[in-house]
Amino acid sequence: MPQNDYTYAVARVRFKETQLLSDSDLYQLLSQRDVDTCIRFLHDKGWGDNSKIETVDELLKGEDNKTWKFIDEIIQEDKEILDFFKIPSDFHNLKVAIKSITRDIDAEDMFLYSGTVDPKLIYDCVNKREYERLPEHLYSIADEAMKTILQTSDGQLCDIVIDKACLNSISEIGKNADNEIIKLYCELFVASADIKIAARCAKTKKDISFINRSLAPCDTLNIDRLASCASFGFDSIIEYLSQTEYKSAVSAIETSLSAFEKWCDDYLIDILASQKWEPFTIGPIIAYIIARNNEIKAVRMILFGKINALDDDIIKKRLRKMYV
Amino acid sequence: MSEIMNNSGVFFALLGAAFATFFAGIGSAIGVGKAGVAAAGVLSEDPSKFGKVLIFQLLPATQGIYGLLIAFLVLSYTGIIGDPATVSMEQGLLYFAACLPIAFAGLMSAIHQGKCSVAAIGTVSKKPDQMGKALILPAMVETYAILALLVSILSVFGIAKM
């Protein structure tokens, strides 16, 4: 099957890449006195809306929306190829909808608008129990998650059911993808989520049946072994991971889970380096989206670090490699 | 029958001219088209780069011109345009063969030059100060179109003297 030609979209992305923040920009941002000067600095770099005063959340949400508006503009056909980026937002919105309905609270602010389905539709379907109106990836899991929370009143169990369905959907997209970078992204997404779940379960001493319910299958990890290691303890996970292709991540996992998240983001950026210069494929567009997400994540970390008066060195340690 | 055989020389020469124009032209159209799409992408973000990206878009256009040049020479030497001339079947076939280098090398080099231009447009969009280096890369592909043009021209001149 011939792949789409992304020449036009890639040319537009090339220019946008020049507007991404570099490592030195981030260090400059970090050296600003307070949040207000940080926001002014970001405005000078083209971030946010200069016509109004924005909160940090509005600024970051606005930048995320800008990214997707730009991507929707440059990719006219075959938009679903990027669904693997959006699907986690759908599952997040499903969680929010179920919890806000069962606990009778207003959760409007917690919905994400970067998914494939309108959050209002998800809320409406869950509220009226009309799950068949939901797309395939949400349809059966919405019913199961709702039943779980109604029967057990256990929010964590409901989260596990939905999170696992999300990981399974991403894994399925990766397996069916023609593009190497999509396969890689989806595999790393699922494997890193499994590692984080296993590490958390080991630290909170969860039993094996709980761990098994939480982990989603992937190609680069044996999840039965990971689950049994997690039930033995954290050291056992480290020992297992030392024998897998994630052995370079072991020291990061030992440090902290946020250090491991940083390792995953840096690892992706390194993999993407080879995709940067493929002008006819979707590779540079995916690379741009990941780079932009990392950029927003880094800025979020700096701004909230400033708000909470964290030490600059602590923030610096968590900053990701920039794509530029 | 003999009349058909006498005219078949002109037919083959004309076929050669058509090949040179057709294939080299197709190559250029594809190459210029590809580079044009990339150039349009860059311009929609930064219109000030028009001059720079236009040069890259025009690079794959030369193969079509080379094909046209060879076609004109063949049409002229065979009397299809200008003074009438007699062309034997052997001469017609030779003219046809002379047109093939620019026809096929033109087709392939223009397509690949177009691809190279797309990549170079991306480079210039990201690093405008690297214009000179970015220009050299697609220009290298031109070498093979020029070699093919040279062989076609020398062949057409040689056949005309026979």
PDB file of N, CA and C in Angstrom, chain A residues 114-154:
ATOM      1  N   SER A 114      -8.035  17.264  23.812  1.00  0.00           N
ATOM      2  CA  SER A 114      -7.087  16.839  22.770  1.00  0.00           C
ATOM      3  C   SER A 114      -7.315  15.386  22.345  1.00  0.00           C
ATOM      4  N   GLY A 115      -8.483  14.829  22.673  1.00  0.00           N
ATOM      5  CA  GLY A 115      -8.773  13.439  22.308  1.00  0.00           C
ATOM      6  C   GLY A 115      -9.427  13.303  20.942  1.00  0.00           C
ATOM      7  N   THR A 116      -9.840  12.070  20.631  1.00  0.00           N
ATOM      8  CA  THR A 116     -10.495  11.844  19.332  1.00  0.00           C
ATOM      9  C   THR A 116     -12.009  12.031  19.445  1.00  0.00           C
ATOM     10  N   VAL A 117     -12.517  12.032  20.684  1.00  0.00           N
ATOM     11  CA  VAL A 117     -13.965  12.155  20.903  1.00  0.00           C
ATOM     12  C   VAL A 117     -14.230  13.371  21.790  1.00  0.00           C
ATOM     13  N   ASP A 118     -15.332  14.057  21.509  1.00  0.00           N
ATOM     14  CA  ASP A 118     -15.716  15.211  22.314  1.00  0.00           C
ATOM     15  C   ASP A 118     -16.023  14.741  23.753  1.00  0.00           C
ATOM     16  N   PRO A 119     -15.380  15.336  24.773  1.00  0.00           N
ATOM     17  CA  PRO A 119     -15.630  14.893  26.154  1.00  0.00           C
ATOM     18  C   PRO A 119     -17.111  14.964  26.542  1.00  0.00           C
ATOM     19  N   LYS A 120     -17.833  15.921  25.958  1.00  0.00           N
ATOM     20  CA  LYS A 120     -19.270  16.062  26.296  1.00  0.00           C
ATOM     21  C   LYS A 120     -20.041  14.829  25.818  1.00  0.00           C
ATOM     22  N   LEU A 121     -19.627  14.282  24.674  1.00  0.00           N
ATOM     23  CA  LEU A 121     -20.279  13.071  24.164  1.00  0.00           C
ATOM     24  C   LEU A 121     -20.000  11.898  25.106  1.00  0.00           C
ATOM     25  N   ILE A 122     -18.752  11.806  25.556  1.00  0.00           N
ATOM     26  CA  ILE A 122     -18.402  10.721  26.489  1.00  0.00           C
ATOM     27  C   ILE A 122     -19.258  10.841  27.752  1.00  0.00           C
ATOM     28  N   TYR A 123     -19.332  12.060  28.279  1.00  0.00           N
ATOM     29  CA  TYR A 123     -20.110  12.292  29.510  1.00  0.00           C
ATOM     30  C   TYR A 123     -21.576  11.909  29.294  1.00  0.00           C
ATOM     31  N   ASP A 124     -22.120  12.371  28.182  1.00  0.00           N
ATOM     32  CA  ASP A 124     -23.526  12.128  27.871  1.00  0.00           C
ATOM     33  C   ASP A 124     -23.811  10.626  27.739  1.00  0.00           C
ATOM     34  N   CYS A 125     -22.929   9.916  27.011  1.00  0.00           N
ATOM     35  CA  CYS A 125     -23.116   8.467  26.801  1.00  0.00           C
ATOM     36  C   CYS A 125     -23.035   7.709  28.120  1.00  0.00           C
ATOM     37  N   VAL A 126     -22.069   8.097  28.953  1.00  0.00           N
ATOM     38  CA  VAL A 126     -21.905   7.405  30.231  1.00  0.00           C
ATOM     39  C   VAL A 126     -23.095   7.715  31.142  1.00  0.00           C
ATOM     40  N   ASN A 127     -23.505   8.959  31.141  1.00  0.00           N
ATOM     41  CA  ASN A 127     -24.617   9.381  31.986  1.00  0.00           C
ATOM     42  C   ASN A 127     -25.912   8.653  31.635  1.00  0.00           C
ATOM     43  N   LYS A 128     -26.154   8.480  30.319  1.00  0.00           N
ATOM     44  CA  LYS A 128     -27.388   7.806  29.877  1.00  0.00           C
ATOM     45  C   LYS A 128     -27.185   6.308  29.669  1.00  0.00           C
ATOM     46  N   ARG A 129     -25.972   5.819  29.956  1.00  0.00           N
ATOM     47  CA  ARG A 129     -25.604   4.396  29.759  1.00  0.00           C
ATOM     48  C   ARG A 129     -25.808   3.977  28.300  1.00  0.00           C
ATOM     49  N   GLU A 130     -25.601   4.914  27.382  1.00  0.00           N
ATOM     50  CA  GLU A 130     -25.728   4.586  25.944  1.00  0.00           C
ATOM     51  C   GLU A 130     -24.332   4.400  25.368  1.00  0.00           C
ATOM     52  N   TYR A 131     -23.669   3.338  25.826  1.00  0.00           N
ATOM     53  CA  TYR A 131     -22.263   3.133  25.455  1.00  0.00           C
ATOM     54  C   TYR A 131     -22.070   2.863  23.964  1.00  0.00           C
ATOM     55  N   GLU A 132     -23.125   2.362  23.306  1.00  0.00           N
ATOM     56  CA  GLU A 132     -22.964   2.005  21.886  1.00  0.00           C
ATOM     57  C   GLU A 132     -22.713   3.239  21.017  1.00  0.00           C
ATOM     58  N   ARG A 133     -22.977   4.428  21.546  1.00  0.00           N
ATOM     59  CA  ARG A 133     -22.701   5.654  20.783  1.00  0.00           C
ATOM     60  C   ARG A 133     -21.219   6.037  20.843  1.00  0.00           C
ATOM     61  N   LEU A 134     -20.486   5.360  21.708  1.00  0.00           N
ATOM     62  CA  LEU A 134     -19.045   5.661  21.837  1.00  0.00           C
ATOM     63  C   LEU A 134     -18.247   4.920  20.764  1.00  0.00           C
ATOM     64  N   PRO A 135     -17.074   5.431  20.397  1.00  0.00           N
ATOM     65  CA  PRO A 135     -16.249   4.699  19.422  1.00  0.00           C
ATOM     66  C   PRO A 135     -15.765   3.366  20.005  1.00  0.00           C
ATOM     67  N   GLU A 136     -15.302   2.504  19.098  1.00  0.00           N
ATOM     68  CA  GLU A 136     -14.981   1.118  19.454  1.00  0.00           C
ATOM     69  C   GLU A 136     -14.031   1.004  20.663  1.00  0.00           C
ATOM     70  N   HIS A 137     -12.985   1.870  20.689  1.00  0.00           N
ATOM     71  CA  HIS A 137     -11.989   1.711  21.751  1.00  0.00           C
ATOM     72  C   HIS A 137     -12.533   2.053  23.139  1.00  0.00           C
ATOM     73  N   LEU A 138     -13.671   2.758  23.232  1.00  0.00           N
ATOM     74  CA  LEU A 138     -14.237   3.120  24.535  1.00  0.00           C
ATOM     75  C   LEU A 138     -15.480   2.310  24.883  1.00  0.00           C
ATOM     76  N   TYR A 139     -16.117   1.783  23.855  1.00  0.00           N
ATOM     77  CA  TYR A 139     -17.444   1.170  23.975  1.00  0.00           C
ATOM     78  C   TYR A 139     -17.552   0.120  25.090  1.00  0.00           C
ATOM     79  N   SER A 140     -16.746  -0.961  24.986  1.00  0.00           N
ATOM     80  CA  SER A 140     -16.928  -2.048  25.959  1.00  0.00           C
ATOM     81  C   SER A 140     -16.331  -1.694  27.320  1.00  0.00           C
ATOM     82  N   ILE A 141     -15.254  -0.910  27.291  1.00  0.00           N
ATOM     83  CA  ILE A 141     -14.566  -0.615  28.544  1.00  0.00           C
ATOM     84  C   ILE A 141     -15.367   0.365  29.409  1.00  0.00           C
ATOM     85  N   ALA A 142     -16.143   1.227  28.756  1.00  0.00           N
ATOM     86  CA  ALA A 142     -16.964   2.185  29.514  1.00  0.00           C
ATOM     87  C   ALA A 142     -17.960   1.425  30.373  1.00  0.00           C
ATOM     88  N   ASP A 143     -18.582   0.420  29.782  1.00  0.00           N
ATOM     89  CA  ASP A 143     -19.566  -0.398  30.499  1.00  0.00           C
ATOM     90  C   ASP A 143     -18.893  -1.138  31.669  1.00  0.00           C
ATOM     91  N   GLU A 144     -17.738  -1.758  31.374  1.00  0.00           N
ATOM     92  CA  GLU A 144     -17.030  -2.536  32.400  1.00  0.00           C
ATOM     93  C   GLU A 144     -16.570  -1.642  33.557  1.00  0.00           C
ATOM     94  N   ALA A 145     -16.023  -0.465  33.208  1.00  0.00           N
ATOM     95  CA  ALA A 145     -15.518   0.444  34.246  1.00  0.00           C
ATOM     96  C   ALA A 145     -16.662   0.959  35.116  1.00  0.00           C
ATOM     97  N   MET A 146     -17.792   1.263  34.488  1.00  0.00           N
ATOM     98  CA  MET A 146     -18.953   1.764  35.236  1.00  0.00           C
ATOM     99  C   MET A 146     -19.463   0.688  36.199  1.00  0.00           C
ATOM    100  N   LYS A 147     -19.556  -0.549  35.687  1.00  0.00           N
ATOM    101  CA  LYS A 147     -20.018  -1.650  36.547  1.00  0.00           C
ATOM    102  C   LYS A 147     -19.060  -1.846  37.716  1.00  0.00           C
ATOM    103  N   THR A 148     -17.739  -1.762  37.410  1.00  0.00           N
ATOM    104  CA  THR A 148     -16.725  -1.953  38.459  1.00  0.00           C
ATOM    105  C   THR A 148     -16.908  -0.938  39.582  1.00  0.00           C
ATOM    106  N   ILE A 149     -17.055   0.318  39.202  1.00  0.00           N
ATOM    107  CA  ILE A 149     -17.143   1.348  40.258  1.00  0.00           C
ATOM    108  C   ILE A 149     -18.469   1.258  41.011  1.00  0.00           C
ATOM    109  N   LEU A 150     -19.545   0.871  40.324  1.00  0.00           N
ATOM    110  CA  LEU A 150     -20.839   0.763  41.002  1.00  0.00           C
ATOM    111  C   LEU A 150     -20.879  -0.437  41.950  1.00  0.00           C
ATOM    112  N   GLN A 151     -20.212  -1.521  41.518  1.00  0.00           N
ATOM    113  CA  GLN A 151     -20.249  -2.739  42.351  1.00  0.00           C
ATOM    114  C   GLN A 151     -19.256  -2.685  43.516  1.00  0.00           C
ATOM    115  N   THR A 152     -18.111  -2.033  43.289  1.00  0.00           N
ATOM    116  CA  THR A 152     -17.064  -2.072  44.332  1.00  0.00           C
ATOM    117  C   THR A 152     -16.825  -0.731  45.019  1.00  0.00           C
ATOM    118  N   SER A 153     -17.296   0.351  44.390  1.00  0.00           N
ATOM    119  CA  SER A 153     -17.013   1.732  44.870  1.00  0.00           C
ATOM    120  C   SER A 153     -15.504   1.972  44.972  1.00  0.00           C
ATOM    121  N   ASP A 154     -14.728   1.189  44.232  1.00  0.00           N
ATOM    122  CA  ASP A 154     -13.270   1.307  44.284  1.00  0.00           C
ATOM    123  C   ASP A 154     -12.785   2.107  43.064  1.00  0.00           C
TER     124      ASP A 154
END
